[in-house]
XYZ file of C-alpha atoms in Angstrom:
616
model
C -85.452 -40.575 90.559
C -85.484 -36.798 89.872
C -85.033 -35.625 86.275
C -81.784 -34.024 85.276
C -81.554 -30.613 83.838
C -82.994 -30.283 80.350
C -79.649 -28.993 79.086
C -77.480 -25.907 79.338
C -78.020 -22.798 77.270
C -75.859 -22.465 74.136
C -73.517 -19.529 73.751
C -74.705 -16.513 71.679
C -74.164 -16.697 67.902
C -70.929 -15.424 66.478
C -70.205 -13.949 63.042
C -67.895 -16.180 61.024
C -66.196 -14.648 58.011
C -64.763 -17.252 55.671
C -62.275 -16.257 53.001
C -62.550 -18.252 49.762
C -59.774 -16.916 47.616
C -60.757 -13.440 46.376
C -64.453 -13.923 47.251
C -65.959 -14.099 50.707
C -69.351 -14.227 52.407
C -70.630 -13.651 55.952
C -72.721 -16.329 57.738
C -74.510 -15.666 61.012
C -74.582 -18.939 63.064
C -75.848 -19.527 66.660
C -73.784 -22.632 67.375
C -70.797 -22.338 69.716
C -67.494 -24.028 69.001
C -68.211 -26.807 71.635
C -71.479 -28.026 70.055
C -69.982 -31.425 69.358
C -68.692 -31.675 72.984
C -72.163 -30.917 74.361
C -73.704 -33.615 72.160
C -71.089 -36.120 73.397
C -71.783 -35.108 77.049
C -75.534 -35.607 76.576
C -74.931 -39.044 75.041
C -72.706 -40.008 78.056
C -75.404 -38.876 80.490
C -77.991 -40.910 78.659
C -75.676 -43.936 78.867
C -75.162 -43.500 82.600
C -78.900 -43.163 83.131
C -79.412 -46.411 81.290
C -76.879 -48.214 83.460
C -78.483 -47.019 86.684
C -81.832 -48.176 85.341
C -80.359 -51.562 84.657
C -78.939 -51.701 88.186
C -82.273 -50.800 89.640
C -83.850 -53.491 87.523
C -81.386 -56.125 88.757
C -81.896 -55.137 92.402
C -85.645 -55.602 92.120
C -85.622 -59.147 90.772
C -86.785 -60.399 94.140
C -90.085 -58.603 93.645
C -91.550 -58.838 90.083
C -94.160 -56.162 90.569
C -91.712 -53.573 91.853
C -89.188 -54.396 89.114
C -91.713 -54.096 86.316
C -93.024 -50.803 87.673
C -89.508 -49.379 88.012
C -88.549 -50.500 84.493
C -91.624 -48.842 82.988
C -90.876 -45.646 84.828
C -87.284 -45.672 83.587
C -88.394 -46.155 79.977
C -90.793 -43.258 80.247
C -88.031 -41.105 81.729
C -85.690 -41.950 78.829
C -88.330 -41.074 76.205
C -89.084 -37.777 77.913
C -85.394 -36.921 78.134
C -84.870 -37.715 74.406
C -87.855 -35.559 73.413
C -86.613 -32.734 75.604
C -83.126 -32.985 74.066
C -84.545 -32.945 70.517
C -86.721 -30.000 71.398
C -83.740 -28.221 72.921
C -81.634 -28.969 69.823
C -84.336 -27.490 67.566
C -85.262 -24.479 69.692
C -81.939 -23.629 71.303
C -81.254 -21.290 68.378
C -83.893 -18.924 69.585
C -83.246 -19.116 73.318
C -81.782 -15.724 74.197
C -79.654 -15.653 71.013
C -81.492 -13.081 68.907
C -82.879 -13.790 65.409
C -82.882 -17.258 63.859
C -80.085 -18.600 61.703
C -79.656 -16.667 58.413
C -76.933 -16.377 55.784
C -75.551 -13.064 54.552
C -74.651 -13.534 50.898
C -74.497 -11.038 48.036
C -77.870 -9.986 46.674
C -76.578 -10.685 43.139
C -76.715 -14.446 43.964
C -80.492 -14.305 44.034
C -80.672 -12.233 40.855
C -78.550 -14.513 38.685
C -78.191 -18.296 38.618
C -74.645 -18.593 39.875
C -72.830 -20.005 42.875
C -73.711 -17.813 45.914
C -70.215 -18.323 47.347
C -67.908 -17.253 44.499
C -70.570 -15.500 42.363
C -69.320 -17.412 39.301
C -71.571 -19.504 37.075
C -71.449 -23.199 37.901
C -70.720 -25.779 35.212
C -72.284 -29.076 34.129
C -69.102 -30.974 34.944
C -65.657 -30.448 36.427
C -64.490 -29.132 39.788
C -67.112 -26.390 39.975
C -69.988 -28.546 38.777
C -73.476 -27.823 39.991
C -74.507 -29.694 43.201
C -76.795 -29.348 46.159
C -76.986 -30.319 49.830
C -79.944 -31.868 51.705
C -81.495 -28.511 52.513
C -81.934 -27.966 48.756
C -79.585 -25.012 48.219
C -77.357 -25.195 45.130
C -73.624 -24.371 44.996
C -70.501 -25.100 43.009
C -68.959 -28.314 44.331
C -65.450 -26.895 44.771
C -66.829 -24.076 46.937
C -68.646 -26.545 49.255
C -65.562 -28.741 49.548
C -63.427 -25.735 50.417
C -66.035 -24.679 52.980
C -65.963 -28.156 54.594
C -62.141 -28.182 54.626
C -62.038 -24.901 56.498
C -64.604 -26.299 58.996
C -62.529 -29.401 59.791
C -63.706 -31.867 57.085
C -66.507 -33.152 59.383
C -69.614 -31.029 58.938
C -70.576 -27.480 58.195
C -73.642 -25.303 58.025
C -75.355 -24.181 54.805
C -74.279 -20.591 54.091
C -77.889 -19.660 53.336
C -80.144 -21.524 55.843
C -77.658 -22.761 58.508
C -78.612 -26.453 58.353
C -75.749 -28.861 58.847
C -74.412 -31.178 56.165
C -71.481 -33.511 55.677
C -69.359 -34.300 52.641
C -71.361 -37.421 51.908
C -74.511 -35.284 51.776
C -73.302 -33.383 48.698
C -75.422 -34.454 45.712
C -74.235 -33.929 42.103
C -76.852 -32.538 39.746
C -76.686 -33.745 36.138
C -77.704 -31.434 33.296
C -76.731 -31.506 29.601
C -76.177 -27.724 29.572
C -76.205 -25.054 32.234
C -77.313 -21.657 30.938
C -77.302 -18.426 32.850
C -80.038 -16.199 31.432
C -79.454 -12.481 31.409
C -82.669 -10.606 30.796
C -80.915 -7.215 30.702
C -78.601 -8.392 27.910
C -81.512 -9.850 25.963
C -83.416 -6.566 26.277
C -80.385 -4.640 25.061
C -79.990 -7.002 22.098
C -83.642 -6.531 21.153
C -83.275 -2.754 21.470
C -80.151 -2.661 19.301
C -81.759 -4.956 16.745
C -84.761 -2.641 16.462
C -82.500 0.388 16.202
C -80.466 -1.292 13.443
C -83.620 -2.025 11.464
C -84.718 1.600 11.861
C -81.339 2.853 10.617
C -81.487 0.515 7.633
C -84.859 1.956 6.692
C -83.478 5.499 6.942
C -80.454 4.585 4.814
C -82.701 3.107 2.147
C -84.829 6.265 2.127
C -81.732 8.494 1.852
C -80.303 6.366 -0.961
C -83.539 6.637 -2.858
C -83.621 10.397 -2.290
C -80.000 10.679 -3.466
C -80.814 8.738 -6.627
C -83.684 11.114 -7.352
C -81.430 14.141 -6.823
C -78.759 12.695 -9.120
C -81.331 12.057 -11.821
C -82.588 15.630 -11.572
C -79.024 17.011 -11.652
C -78.287 14.905 -14.711
C -81.352 16.260 -16.447
C -80.420 19.841 -15.579
C -76.826 19.274 -16.713
C -77.959 17.856 -20.041
C -80.217 20.854 -20.590
C -77.367 23.232 -19.765
C -75.021 21.374 -22.109
C -77.527 21.653 -24.945
C -77.934 25.362 -24.285
C -74.162 25.903 -24.196
C -73.657 23.980 -27.419
C -76.404 25.975 -29.087
C -74.895 29.273 -27.937
C -71.449 28.169 -29.070
C -72.715 27.302 -32.543
C -74.332 30.708 -32.881
C -71.209 32.434 -31.575
C -68.937 30.428 -33.885
C -70.984 31.379 -36.912
C -70.863 35.048 -35.984
C -67.154 34.888 -35.160
C -66.358 33.151 -38.424
C -68.100 35.867 -40.390
C -66.297 38.646 -38.503
C -62.957 36.882 -38.860
C -63.340 36.504 -42.617
C -64.143 40.203 -42.958
C -61.094 41.114 -40.871
C -58.799 38.823 -42.815
C -59.900 40.244 -46.137
C -59.350 43.775 -44.878
C -55.962 43.192 -43.209
C -54.511 40.553 -45.502
C -53.396 38.095 -42.807
C -53.676 34.330 -43.025
C -57.110 33.015 -42.084
C -57.492 29.566 -40.544
C -60.945 28.056 -41.108
C -62.483 26.978 -37.785
C -63.378 23.349 -37.234
C -61.381 22.172 -40.263
C -58.869 20.043 -38.334
C -60.572 19.175 -35.085
C -59.900 15.473 -35.347
C -56.366 16.004 -36.564
C -55.156 18.461 -33.941
C -57.481 18.003 -30.968
C -58.878 14.643 -29.923
C -62.560 14.620 -28.975
C -61.731 12.586 -25.875
C -59.674 15.549 -24.588
C -62.370 18.164 -25.141
C -62.882 20.468 -22.168
C -66.060 22.121 -20.946
C -66.269 25.121 -18.659
C -68.843 25.228 -15.842
C -69.290 28.407 -13.830
C -68.646 27.472 -10.195
C -68.595 30.859 -8.504
C -69.139 34.492 -9.423
C -68.978 37.534 -7.184
C -68.729 41.294 -7.606
C -65.533 43.182 -6.784
C -64.497 46.819 -6.791
C -61.339 48.043 -8.495
C -59.727 44.597 -8.908
C -56.551 44.261 -10.976
C -54.706 40.932 -10.601
C -55.307 37.633 -8.831
C -53.753 34.265 -7.900
C -55.390 30.858 -7.297
C -54.550 28.347 -4.572
C -56.382 25.293 -5.932
C -55.172 23.024 -3.114
C -56.878 25.134 -0.421
C -59.667 26.519 -2.674
C -58.577 30.122 -2.063
C -58.233 33.092 -4.430
C -56.315 36.281 -3.722
C -57.316 39.408 -5.650
C -55.802 42.875 -5.413
C -57.866 46.043 -5.427
C -58.816 49.208 -3.639
C -61.290 49.952 -0.875
C -64.036 52.289 -2.006
C -63.904 55.589 -0.172
C -61.847 58.729 0.184
C -58.490 57.124 0.930
C -58.922 54.187 -1.478
C -56.388 52.062 0.358
C -54.911 49.083 -1.469
C -56.075 45.729 -0.111
C -56.043 42.035 -0.853
C -59.336 40.151 -1.016
C -59.138 36.557 0.241
C -61.984 34.620 -1.394
C -63.318 31.117 -0.889
C -63.664 29.476 -4.304
C -66.726 27.490 -3.162
C -68.668 30.351 -1.581
C -69.354 33.862 -2.806
C -70.069 35.060 0.751
C -66.669 34.290 2.307
C -64.580 37.336 1.328
C -62.048 38.899 3.656
C -60.385 42.273 3.068
C -56.733 42.431 4.133
C -55.105 45.829 4.386
C -51.598 46.099 2.961
C -48.714 47.869 4.714
C -48.394 51.624 4.103
C -46.467 52.545 0.970
C -47.252 49.300 -0.860
C -49.369 51.033 -3.539
C -51.011 49.133 -6.401
C -50.224 45.423 -6.741
C -49.097 44.592 -10.301
C -48.636 40.811 -10.142
C -48.916 37.948 -7.661
C -48.519 34.174 -7.474
C -49.143 31.472 -4.853
C -46.384 28.949 -4.156
C -46.917 25.226 -3.433
C -45.775 25.831 0.158
C -48.857 27.965 0.778
C -47.233 31.424 0.733
C -47.920 34.110 -1.830
C -45.603 36.735 -3.294
C -46.583 39.966 -5.027
C -44.949 43.037 -6.520
C -46.285 46.558 -6.325
C -45.693 50.016 -7.646
C -44.471 50.966 -4.189
C -41.126 49.287 -5.067
C -41.774 46.270 -2.877
C -41.489 42.521 -3.437
C -43.573 41.057 -0.609
C -44.181 37.609 0.827
C -47.684 36.990 2.190
C -48.664 34.221 4.657
C -51.946 32.492 3.783
C -52.153 31.167 7.361
C -51.862 34.484 9.236
C -53.203 36.705 6.409
C -50.332 39.126 6.810
C -47.201 40.286 5.017
C -44.247 38.489 6.579
C -41.414 39.740 4.339
C -40.727 42.764 2.145
C -37.771 43.303 -0.181
C -36.920 46.772 -1.444
C -36.775 47.182 -5.225
C -34.825 49.849 -7.134
C -37.811 50.421 -9.413
C -41.561 49.715 -9.295
C -42.331 46.013 -9.661
C -44.511 44.805 -12.542
C -44.255 41.014 -12.362
C -43.020 38.272 -10.060
C -42.283 34.552 -9.884
C -40.488 32.095 -7.609
C -38.412 28.908 -7.673
C -38.906 27.208 -4.305
C -36.350 24.498 -5.032
C -33.601 27.126 -4.994
C -35.295 29.457 -2.446
C -35.376 32.247 -5.048
C -38.013 34.895 -5.646
C -37.789 37.158 -8.659
C -39.312 40.477 -9.742
C -39.577 42.084 -13.174
C -39.123 45.833 -12.900
C -40.585 48.833 -14.669
C -37.141 49.792 -16.031
C -36.801 46.462 -17.873
C -34.411 44.823 -15.379
C -34.732 41.593 -13.416
C -33.848 41.228 -9.725
C -33.543 37.956 -7.771
C -33.601 37.476 -3.963
C -32.830 34.500 -1.766
C -35.654 34.284 0.785
C -33.139 33.127 3.395
C -31.155 36.370 3.034
C -33.107 39.388 1.793
C -30.898 42.239 2.964
C -29.517 42.560 -0.558
C -30.427 40.981 -3.927
C -28.766 37.774 -5.044
C -28.657 38.867 -8.708
C -29.588 42.056 -10.515
C -29.618 41.770 -14.314
C -30.193 44.441 -16.965
C -32.766 43.890 -19.696
C -32.643 44.461 -23.439
C -34.815 47.575 -23.180
C -36.197 49.999 -20.642
C -39.752 48.809 -21.126
C -41.514 47.198 -18.141
C -41.260 43.430 -17.675
C -45.003 42.706 -17.516
C -44.876 38.859 -17.442
C -42.553 36.492 -15.577
C -42.509 32.665 -15.229
C -40.025 30.260 -13.573
C -39.322 27.445 -16.072
C -36.864 24.640 -16.857
C -35.207 24.206 -20.254
C -34.284 20.995 -22.098
C -31.037 20.704 -20.125
C -32.961 20.833 -16.808
C -31.473 24.249 -16.109
C -33.520 26.753 -14.148
C -34.578 29.795 -16.165
C -36.906 32.767 -15.938
C -39.168 33.426 -18.936
C -40.289 37.041 -19.260
C -42.061 39.329 -21.674
C -41.866 43.061 -22.301
C -42.958 45.171 -25.246
C -40.028 43.938 -27.377
C -41.109 40.274 -27.003
C -40.428 37.170 -24.875
C -36.970 36.718 -23.296
C -35.153 33.903 -21.435
C -33.027 34.741 -18.370
C -30.413 32.647 -16.596
C -31.553 32.145 -12.985
C -27.955 31.725 -11.751
C -26.976 35.172 -12.956
C -24.086 33.816 -15.049
C -25.608 35.262 -18.195
C -25.288 39.024 -18.308
C -28.354 39.796 -20.447
C -31.369 37.785 -21.516
C -31.907 36.096 -24.885
C -34.709 37.404 -27.079
C -36.720 34.380 -28.192
C -38.597 35.981 -31.062
C -37.923 39.344 -32.575
C -40.848 41.669 -33.250
C -41.326 44.209 -35.939
C -41.224 47.824 -34.972
C -44.964 48.096 -35.570
C -45.897 45.452 -32.944
C -45.873 45.465 -29.129
C -45.887 42.269 -27.036
C -48.624 42.674 -24.397
C -48.968 39.126 -22.959
C -47.171 35.769 -22.738
C -48.635 32.390 -21.719
C -46.995 29.028 -21.042
C -47.427 25.952 -18.835
C -44.651 26.162 -16.188
C -42.266 24.587 -15.593
C -42.278 23.637 -19.298
C -41.145 26.260 -21.795
C -41.494 24.221 -24.998
C -44.790 25.800 -26.096
C -45.603 29.517 -25.738
C -48.281 31.900 -26.946
C -47.382 35.588 -27.214
C -50.008 38.274 -27.849
C -49.256 41.408 -29.881
C -50.986 44.646 -30.786
C -50.052 47.430 -33.212
C -47.798 50.094 -31.870
C -49.502 53.345 -30.784
C -48.849 56.613 -32.576
C -45.968 58.799 -31.461
C -48.397 61.308 -30.041
C -49.890 58.625 -27.838
C -46.563 57.057 -26.947
C -45.762 59.567 -24.238
C -49.021 59.012 -22.376
C -49.504 55.274 -22.907
C -47.453 54.185 -19.913
C -49.056 56.834 -17.734
C -52.506 55.540 -18.589
C -51.378 52.041 -17.689
C -49.796 53.152 -14.445
C -52.847 55.041 -13.316
C -54.962 51.862 -13.537
C -57.842 53.919 -14.909
C -59.777 51.984 -17.568
C -59.963 53.787 -20.864
C -62.987 53.202 -23.088
C -61.693 51.394 -26.116
C -64.810 50.135 -27.841
C -64.030 46.880 -29.576
C -60.274 47.269 -29.080
C -57.633 47.013 -31.741
C -56.974 44.172 -34.098
C -53.914 42.282 -32.898
C -52.822 38.671 -33.096
C -51.621 35.698 -31.045
C -48.462 33.859 -32.076
C -47.725 30.206 -31.281
C -44.014 29.780 -30.461
C -42.270 26.387 -30.250
C -38.853 25.294 -29.099
C -36.738 24.163 -32.040
C -35.803 20.581 -31.062
C -33.515 20.350 -28.059
C -31.815 23.687 -28.707
C -32.393 26.978 -26.929
C -33.842 28.635 -30.027
C -37.558 29.152 -30.739
C -39.588 29.530 -33.918
C -42.977 31.058 -34.646
C -45.430 28.332 -35.687
C -48.602 30.205 -36.690
C -50.649 33.308 -35.791
C -54.275 34.129 -35.229
C -56.093 37.468 -35.308
C -57.945 38.758 -32.244
C -59.266 41.958 -30.718
C -56.893 43.199 -28.031
C -56.841 46.206 -25.752
C -55.452 49.463 -27.013
C -53.739 50.373 -23.724
C -54.027 47.466 -21.256
C -51.609 44.570 -20.996
C -54.043 41.802 -20.058
C -52.931 38.398 -18.875
C -53.483 35.163 -20.801
C -53.325 31.476 -19.897
C -52.664 28.043 -21.378
C -54.787 25.088 -20.200
C -53.354 21.525 -20.466
C -55.918 19.003 -21.715
C -53.900 15.751 -21.802
C -52.051 13.938 -24.580
C -49.977 17.067 -25.226
C -53.106 19.053 -26.118
C -53.722 22.598 -24.889
C -56.272 25.377 -24.874
C -55.341 29.061 -25.028
C -57.475 31.576 -23.099
C -57.436 35.347 -23.612
C -59.734 38.264 -22.776
C -61.176 39.294 -26.119
C -61.800 43.029 -26.091
C -64.789 42.844 -28.432
C -66.558 40.285 -26.255
C -65.724 41.756 -22.840
C -65.167 38.123 -21.900
C -62.784 35.198 -22.280
C -62.428 33.253 -25.512
C -60.597 29.953 -25.756
C -58.840 28.396 -28.756
C -57.474 24.945 -29.428
C -53.746 24.674 -29.977
C -51.861 24.445 -32.246
C -54.600 25.079 -34.845
C -56.137 28.155 -33.131
C -59.597 26.727 -33.768
C -62.077 28.518 -31.577
C -63.241 26.364 -28.669
C -65.712 28.426 -26.620
C -66.631 31.864 -25.307
C -67.206 32.199 -21.589
C -69.753 34.370 -19.827
C -68.965 38.031 -20.592
C -68.304 40.852 -18.117
C -69.370 44.479 -18.194
C -65.722 45.563 -18.195
C -62.718 44.173 -20.135
C -60.872 41.154 -18.740
C -57.650 42.108 -16.920
C -56.339 38.797 -15.554
C -56.759 35.081 -16.345
C -55.262 32.340 -14.184
C -55.226 28.552 -14.575
C -54.700 26.210 -11.608
C -54.939 22.486 -10.860
C -55.224 20.759 -7.484
C -53.719 17.472 -6.273
C -56.840 15.509 -7.297
C -56.543 16.675 -10.920
C -59.427 19.180 -10.746
C -58.795 22.105 -13.101
C -59.940 25.693 -12.608
C -59.872 28.899 -14.625
C -60.245 32.292 -12.976
C -61.332 35.376 -14.947
C -61.048 38.861 -13.422
C -62.234 42.306 -14.432
C -62.390 45.476 -12.373
C -65.962 44.681 -11.301
C -66.296 40.878 -11.248
C -64.540 37.588 -10.546
C -65.546 34.319 -12.203
C -64.285 30.816 -11.347
C -64.874 28.039 -13.888
C -64.438 24.338 -13.316
C -62.977 22.546 -16.333
C -64.283 19.063 -17.113
């Protein structure tokens, strides 16, 4: 009997793309959709061949030799056909169908131990537990079950090698814990750990270095303190001797220094001055301190032929950051200035201008015309008022919201210039302006209801008030400075010398005095507490300052003419506290300021130098 065909060629492989939720993979398979039908057809053919063999066997029973030979031949034919079918089933993949079966899965599946289908790590138990199929490839169980469901729940091919498997072939793998190592993450952890240890070593080195620096600074500070204390003791001895000689010659009351230190000034409130910054200037006259922004404004002239008037904007922390700001034409010499909490500055000048200066843009943003040259200025931001003391003794007030005309213009008690002006509050919480001219300190009503000011303390005809210090907004404690009146022959030229801003050699100055003035209870009257002798300028009207020290204690600072520097006294006893570093020229302006952190500063200005002291 002739052999039947060894089998028909299978159809070329097709690309099947299975969608498993959001993940998918491509599998290249060389089985056609009718593989199962072909297998069934081959089985039917084998069955029919067996039946015909049986028939042939039954027909040959009459001859035993022929029947046995035919039966042996049929068995051999069946074995050959089965071997050929198996060989065709194994090699049909490569018959005219291109490359062998292979799976196209993401390369990340081979780089990490995770399910190649969904690329998620398998688990030790649950729906996505780790399992394998007979070919040995490992998957998540839920992915294999979904793959079988989409293939008809009968059989499917392995997505990686193409071998067939059924649901019963899925084998669960049991493991106490399934870990997915990540060598990149471990390397990064080791790198960060080493970097952290390196940073810790650097921090320890920096801390040690900082401790060494602090120890050295402490040693230097202690040495400086000992030197300052030694210099102060020598200066106090010399000052005490000079003061006793002056008191015997003049006949005024002498207060022995250091006799009531514990009674009037607590040691816990003692203040020390440390020079923070010092820089040279040219032709300086007045200044103002912005402690919040660490800025100082100083007025002066530019050296040269024109000698234009300028403002110097100075960084308190650096002597190299100085900016010259040219003033508008016609401003002339600046007589007084102050910086407001809002960050603006105001100043008056001999050019009959009251100006507002922006610290942000470094420019004059507002100018008010004055009927007379301005000598002093102050401001009350709560009421939007700025005020100027004039050379003719009057006071003029503007509202910064409407500067076309003054809000109030008040006449003074004399025609002498108002050289000092402060905005204060009295015991009744009423806003006032405290001023000083040659006749003495005066109190003005800021609302303009009072026609003329009140003279707080009358002076004798032989004395001239040249300075007034207080701690705004309080007006309970004042210190006024006086000098003897000049001769009639000098009277006509005294103001001209002052106006020209030309320093006049005065040697050790004249012997004047400082008077402590207190408010009498809750009334509006004031009384003179005590006085103290000092060397003051013969022609200049230098500024002075009061320094709060806590617990209602104060220091008084004034430019002593004999020292060419600033001397401080404790109040109310007028016991000498310290002498600061002297200048080559007499002190013209002294300003106290305090920032929001409680740091206190004292600025000292002469025509040739600016000093900034930190108070501790």
